[in-house]
Amino acid sequence: VQLQASGGGLVQPGGSLRLSCAASGSIFSINAMGWYRQAPGKQRELVASITSFGSTIYADFVKGRFAISRDNAKNTVYLQMNNLKPEDTAVYYCKISAQASVLSYLNEYWGKGTQVTVSS
């Protein structure tokens, strides 16, 4: 299973970005999908996650600004980020919990990350 994240970049405060993360390879089913971020000198932290049924969880610091969604047909998870702040600057990683085959256990897979920089 491979994850390819895209959509990061440089944006001014108050701007928006949309991150995408597509899973490919041997995939039988995907359970939860999520986004994490890691700023320099800080630990990686959960930003948002979404279950296969569409239930979502958000970190307090993004509630009302970010929205997570998924397209199960495309094995893709999205993160719409609005009203970005300088403190949102970080490398954003996607993670999924998935079965590679019907006989596999659920495993976690991480993408390589995409840089988001919020600066004027």
JSON list of C-alpha atoms in Angstrom, two decimals:
[
{"chain": "A", "resi": 1, "resn": "VAL", "atom": "CA", "xyz": [0.00, 0.00, 0.00]},
{"chain": "A", "resi": 2, "resn": "GLN", "atom": "CA", "xyz": [1.37, 3.39, -1.00]},
{"chain": "A", "resi": 3, "resn": "LEU", "atom": "CA", "xyz": [0.07, 6.82, -0.10]},
{"chain": "A", "resi": 4, "resn": "GLN", "atom": "CA", "xyz": [0.69, 9.88, -2.26]},
{"chain": "A", "resi": 5, "resn": "ALA", "atom": "CA", "xyz": [-0.08, 13.23, -0.68]},
{"chain": "A", "resi": 6, "resn": "SER", "atom": "CA", "xyz": [-0.33, 16.46, -2.62]},
{"chain": "A", "resi": 7, "resn": "GLY", "atom": "CA", "xyz": [-1.68, 19.98, -2.39]},
{"chain": "A", "resi": 8, "resn": "GLY", "atom": "CA", "xyz": [0.72, 21.62, 0.00]},
{"chain": "A", "resi": 9, "resn": "GLY", "atom": "CA", "xyz": [2.43, 24.92, -0.65]},
{"chain": "A", "resi": 10, "resn": "LEU", "atom": "CA", "xyz": [2.92, 28.49, 0.44]},
{"chain": "A", "resi": 11, "resn": "VAL", "atom": "CA", "xyz": [-0.17, 30.53, 1.29]},
{"chain": "A", "resi": 12, "resn": "GLN", "atom": "CA", "xyz": [-0.82, 33.84, 2.98]},
{"chain": "A", "resi": 13, "resn": "PRO", "atom": "CA", "xyz": [-2.60, 34.03, 6.34]},
{"chain": "A", "resi": 14, "resn": "GLY", "atom": "CA", "xyz": [-6.33, 33.73, 5.81]},
{"chain": "A", "resi": 15, "resn": "GLY", "atom": "CA", "xyz": [-5.85, 31.71, 2.65]},
{"chain": "A", "resi": 16, "resn": "SER", "atom": "CA", "xyz": [-6.95, 28.18, 1.78]},
{"chain": "A", "resi": 17, "resn": "LEU", "atom": "CA", "xyz": [-5.38, 24.95, 0.61]},
{"chain": "A", "resi": 18, "resn": "ARG", "atom": "CA", "xyz": [-6.79, 21.54, -0.20]},
{"chain": "A", "resi": 19, "resn": "LEU", "atom": "CA", "xyz": [-4.67, 18.49, 0.53]},
{"chain": "A", "resi": 20, "resn": "SER", "atom": "CA", "xyz": [-5.27, 15.15, -1.14]},
{"chain": "A", "resi": 21, "resn": "CYS", "atom": "CA", "xyz": [-3.92, 11.72, -0.30]},
{"chain": "A", "resi": 22, "resn": "ALA", "atom": "CA", "xyz": [-4.49, 8.80, -2.63]},
{"chain": "A", "resi": 23, "resn": "ALA", "atom": "CA", "xyz": [-3.90, 5.21, -1.59]},
{"chain": "A", "resi": 24, "resn": "SER", "atom": "CA", "xyz": [-2.80, 2.67, -4.16]},
{"chain": "A", "resi": 25, "resn": "GLY", "atom": "CA", "xyz": [-1.48, -0.85, -4.38]},
{"chain": "A", "resi": 26, "resn": "SER", "atom": "CA", "xyz": [-2.95, -3.98, -2.87]},
{"chain": "A", "resi": 27, "resn": "ILE", "atom": "CA", "xyz": [-5.94, -2.75, -0.90]},
{"chain": "A", "resi": 28, "resn": "PHE", "atom": "CA", "xyz": [-8.84, -4.89, 0.24]},
{"chain": "A", "resi": 29, "resn": "SER", "atom": "CA", "xyz": [-10.49, -2.33, 2.48]},
{"chain": "A", "resi": 30, "resn": "ILE", "atom": "CA", "xyz": [-9.73, 0.98, 4.18]},
{"chain": "A", "resi": 31, "resn": "ASN", "atom": "CA", "xyz": [-11.00, 1.74, 7.64]},
{"chain": "A", "resi": 32, "resn": "ALA", "atom": "CA", "xyz": [-10.02, 5.10, 9.09]},
{"chain": "A", "resi": 33, "resn": "MET", "atom": "CA", "xyz": [-8.19, 7.80, 7.14]},
{"chain": "A", "resi": 34, "resn": "GLY", "atom": "CA", "xyz": [-6.60, 10.81, 8.71]},
{"chain": "A", "resi": 35, "resn": "TRP", "atom": "CA", "xyz": [-4.28, 13.77, 8.58]},
{"chain": "A", "resi": 36, "resn": "TYR", "atom": "CA", "xyz": [-1.50, 14.56, 11.03]},
{"chain": "A", "resi": 37, "resn": "ARG", "atom": "CA", "xyz": [1.00, 17.36, 11.10]},
{"chain": "A", "resi": 38, "resn": "GLN", "atom": "CA", "xyz": [4.44, 17.99, 12.51]},
{"chain": "A", "resi": 39, "resn": "ALA", "atom": "CA", "xyz": [5.95, 21.42, 12.97]},
{"chain": "A", "resi": 40, "resn": "PRO", "atom": "CA", "xyz": [9.70, 21.89, 13.48]},
{"chain": "A", "resi": 41, "resn": "GLY", "atom": "CA", "xyz": [10.71, 20.89, 16.99]},
{"chain": "A", "resi": 42, "resn": "LYS", "atom": "CA", "xyz": [7.27, 19.54, 17.82]},
{"chain": "A", "resi": 43, "resn": "GLN", "atom": "CA", "xyz": [5.68, 16.12, 17.97]},
{"chain": "A", "resi": 44, "resn": "ARG", "atom": "CA", "xyz": [3.40, 14.85, 15.26]},
{"chain": "A", "resi": 45, "resn": "GLU", "atom": "CA", "xyz": [-0.21, 15.56, 16.13]},
{"chain": "A", "resi": 46, "resn": "LEU", "atom": "CA", "xyz": [-3.62, 14.55, 14.86]},
{"chain": "A", "resi": 47, "resn": "VAL", "atom": "CA", "xyz": [-5.39, 17.14, 12.73]},
{"chain": "A", "resi": 48, "resn": "ALA", "atom": "CA", "xyz": [-8.49, 15.23, 11.65]},
{"chain": "A", "resi": 49, "resn": "SER", "atom": "CA", "xyz": [-9.69, 11.72, 10.94]},
{"chain": "A", "resi": 50, "resn": "ILE", "atom": "CA", "xyz": [-12.65, 10.10, 9.22]},
{"chain": "A", "resi": 51, "resn": "THR", "atom": "CA", "xyz": [-14.02, 6.58, 9.50]},
{"chain": "A", "resi": 52, "resn": "SER", "atom": "CA", "xyz": [-15.33, 4.44, 6.68]},
{"chain": "A", "resi": 53, "resn": "PHE", "atom": "CA", "xyz": [-18.83, 5.49, 7.74]},
{"chain": "A", "resi": 54, "resn": "GLY", "atom": "CA", "xyz": [-17.98, 9.18, 7.54]},
{"chain": "A", "resi": 55, "resn": "SER", "atom": "CA", "xyz": [-17.66, 9.99, 11.22]},
{"chain": "A", "resi": 56, "resn": "THR", "atom": "CA", "xyz": [-15.11, 12.69, 11.81]},
{"chain": "A", "resi": 57, "resn": "ILE", "atom": "CA", "xyz": [-12.84, 13.88, 14.57]},
{"chain": "A", "resi": 58, "resn": "TYR", "atom": "CA", "xyz": [-11.04, 17.23, 14.60]},
{"chain": "A", "resi": 59, "resn": "ALA", "atom": "CA", "xyz": [-8.34, 18.69, 16.78]},
{"chain": "A", "resi": 60, "resn": "ASP", "atom": "CA", "xyz": [-9.59, 21.71, 18.67]},
{"chain": "A", "resi": 61, "resn": "PHE", "atom": "CA", "xyz": [-7.13, 23.99, 16.90]},
{"chain": "A", "resi": 62, "resn": "VAL", "atom": "CA", "xyz": [-8.73, 23.35, 13.47]},
{"chain": "A", "resi": 63, "resn": "LYS", "atom": "CA", "xyz": [-12.42, 23.10, 14.35]},
{"chain": "A", "resi": 64, "resn": "GLY", "atom": "CA", "xyz": [-14.45, 25.40, 12.15]},
{"chain": "A", "resi": 65, "resn": "ARG", "atom": "CA", "xyz": [-11.55, 25.97, 9.74]},
{"chain": "A", "resi": 66, "resn": "PHE", "atom": "CA", "xyz": [-10.62, 22.55, 8.32]},
{"chain": "A", "resi": 67, "resn": "ALA", "atom": "CA", "xyz": [-12.83, 19.85, 6.83]},
{"chain": "A", "resi": 68, "resn": "ILE", "atom": "CA", "xyz": [-11.88, 16.26, 6.17]},
{"chain": "A", "resi": 69, "resn": "SER", "atom": "CA", "xyz": [-13.63, 14.13, 3.56]},
{"chain": "A", "resi": 70, "resn": "ARG", "atom": "CA", "xyz": [-13.02, 10.94, 1.62]},
{"chain": "A", "resi": 71, "resn": "ASP", "atom": "CA", "xyz": [-13.88, 9.37, -1.70]},
{"chain": "A", "resi": 72, "resn": "ASN", "atom": "CA", "xyz": [-14.05, 5.63, -1.12]},
{"chain": "A", "resi": 73, "resn": "ALA", "atom": "CA", "xyz": [-14.23, 4.85, -4.83]},
{"chain": "A", "resi": 74, "resn": "LYS", "atom": "CA", "xyz": [-10.89, 6.60, -5.31]},
{"chain": "A", "resi": 75, "resn": "ASN", "atom": "CA", "xyz": [-9.30, 5.53, -2.00]},
{"chain": "A", "resi": 76, "resn": "THR", "atom": "CA", "xyz": [-8.59, 9.19, -1.39]},
{"chain": "A", "resi": 77, "resn": "VAL", "atom": "CA", "xyz": [-8.85, 11.44, 1.63]},
{"chain": "A", "resi": 78, "resn": "TYR", "atom": "CA", "xyz": [-8.98, 15.22, 1.46]},
{"chain": "A", "resi": 79, "resn": "LEU", "atom": "CA", "xyz": [-8.33, 18.04, 3.88]},
{"chain": "A", "resi": 80, "resn": "GLN", "atom": "CA", "xyz": [-9.84, 21.40, 3.04]},
{"chain": "A", "resi": 81, "resn": "MET", "atom": "CA", "xyz": [-8.01, 24.04, 5.03]},
{"chain": "A", "resi": 82, "resn": "ASN", "atom": "CA", "xyz": [-9.52, 27.52, 5.29]},
{"chain": "A", "resi": 83, "resn": "ASN", "atom": "CA", "xyz": [-8.53, 30.63, 7.21]},
{"chain": "A", "resi": 84, "resn": "LEU", "atom": "CA", "xyz": [-4.98, 29.34, 7.54]},
{"chain": "A", "resi": 85, "resn": "LYS", "atom": "CA", "xyz": [-2.77, 30.79, 10.25]},
{"chain": "A", "resi": 86, "resn": "PRO", "atom": "CA", "xyz": [1.03, 30.94, 10.54]},
{"chain": "A", "resi": 87, "resn": "GLU", "atom": "CA", "xyz": [0.83, 28.38, 13.34]},
{"chain": "A", "resi": 88, "resn": "ASP", "atom": "CA", "xyz": [-0.63, 25.90, 10.84]},
{"chain": "A", "resi": 89, "resn": "THR", "atom": "CA", "xyz": [2.78, 25.75, 9.18]},
{"chain": "A", "resi": 90, "resn": "ALA", "atom": "CA", "xyz": [3.96, 22.15, 9.28]},
{"chain": "A", "resi": 91, "resn": "VAL", "atom": "CA", "xyz": [4.51, 19.01, 7.26]},
{"chain": "A", "resi": 92, "resn": "TYR", "atom": "CA", "xyz": [1.15, 17.31, 6.84]},
{"chain": "A", "resi": 93, "resn": "TYR", "atom": "CA", "xyz": [1.00, 13.52, 6.72]},
{"chain": "A", "resi": 94, "resn": "CYS", "atom": "CA", "xyz": [-1.85, 11.25, 5.78]},
{"chain": "A", "resi": 95, "resn": "LYS", "atom": "CA", "xyz": [-2.42, 7.93, 7.47]},
{"chain": "A", "resi": 96, "resn": "ILE", "atom": "CA", "xyz": [-4.80, 5.11, 6.75]},
{"chain": "A", "resi": 97, "resn": "SER", "atom": "CA", "xyz": [-5.78, 1.90, 8.49]},
{"chain": "A", "resi": 98, "resn": "ALA", "atom": "CA", "xyz": [-6.25, -0.73, 5.83]},
{"chain": "A", "resi": 99, "resn": "GLN", "atom": "CA", "xyz": [-6.31, -4.40, 4.96]},
{"chain": "A", "resi": 100, "resn": "ALA", "atom": "CA", "xyz": [-4.10, -5.32, 2.04]},
{"chain": "A", "resi": 101, "resn": "SER", "atom": "CA", "xyz": [-6.06, -8.52, 1.44]},
{"chain": "A", "resi": 102, "resn": "VAL", "atom": "CA", "xyz": [-9.02, -10.38, 2.90]},
{"chain": "A", "resi": 103, "resn": "LEU", "atom": "CA", "xyz": [-6.60, -12.44, 4.99]},
{"chain": "A", "resi": 104, "resn": "SER", "atom": "CA", "xyz": [-4.62, -9.46, 6.29]},
{"chain": "A", "resi": 105, "resn": "TYR", "atom": "CA", "xyz": [-4.88, -7.70, 9.59]},
{"chain": "A", "resi": 106, "resn": "LEU", "atom": "CA", "xyz": [-5.52, -4.00, 9.72]},
{"chain": "A", "resi": 107, "resn": "ASN", "atom": "CA", "xyz": [-2.24, -2.13, 9.34]},
{"chain": "A", "resi": 108, "resn": "GLU", "atom": "CA", "xyz": [-1.37, 1.54, 9.44]},
{"chain": "A", "resi": 109, "resn": "TYR", "atom": "CA", "xyz": [0.23, 3.21, 6.45]},
{"chain": "A", "resi": 110, "resn": "TRP", "atom": "CA", "xyz": [1.76, 6.67, 6.31]},
{"chain": "A", "resi": 111, "resn": "GLY", "atom": "CA", "xyz": [2.30, 9.01, 3.41]},
{"chain": "A", "resi": 112, "resn": "LYS", "atom": "CA", "xyz": [5.57, 10.93, 3.01]},
{"chain": "A", "resi": 113, "resn": "GLY", "atom": "CA", "xyz": [4.11, 14.28, 3.91]},
{"chain": "A", "resi": 114, "resn": "THR", "atom": "CA", "xyz": [3.49, 17.56, 2.17]},
{"chain": "A", "resi": 115, "resn": "GLN", "atom": "CA", "xyz": [4.76, 20.94, 3.37]},
{"chain": "A", "resi": 116, "resn": "VAL", "atom": "CA", "xyz": [2.27, 23.66, 4.24]},
{"chain": "A", "resi": 117, "resn": "THR", "atom": "CA", "xyz": [3.71, 27.10, 4.90]},
{"chain": "A", "resi": 118, "resn": "VAL", "atom": "CA", "xyz": [1.51, 29.99, 5.99]},
{"chain": "A", "resi": 119, "resn": "SER", "atom": "CA", "xyz": [3.36, 33.27, 5.74]},
{"chain": "A", "resi": 120, "resn": "SER", "atom": "CA", "xyz": [2.96, 36.78, 4.42]}
]
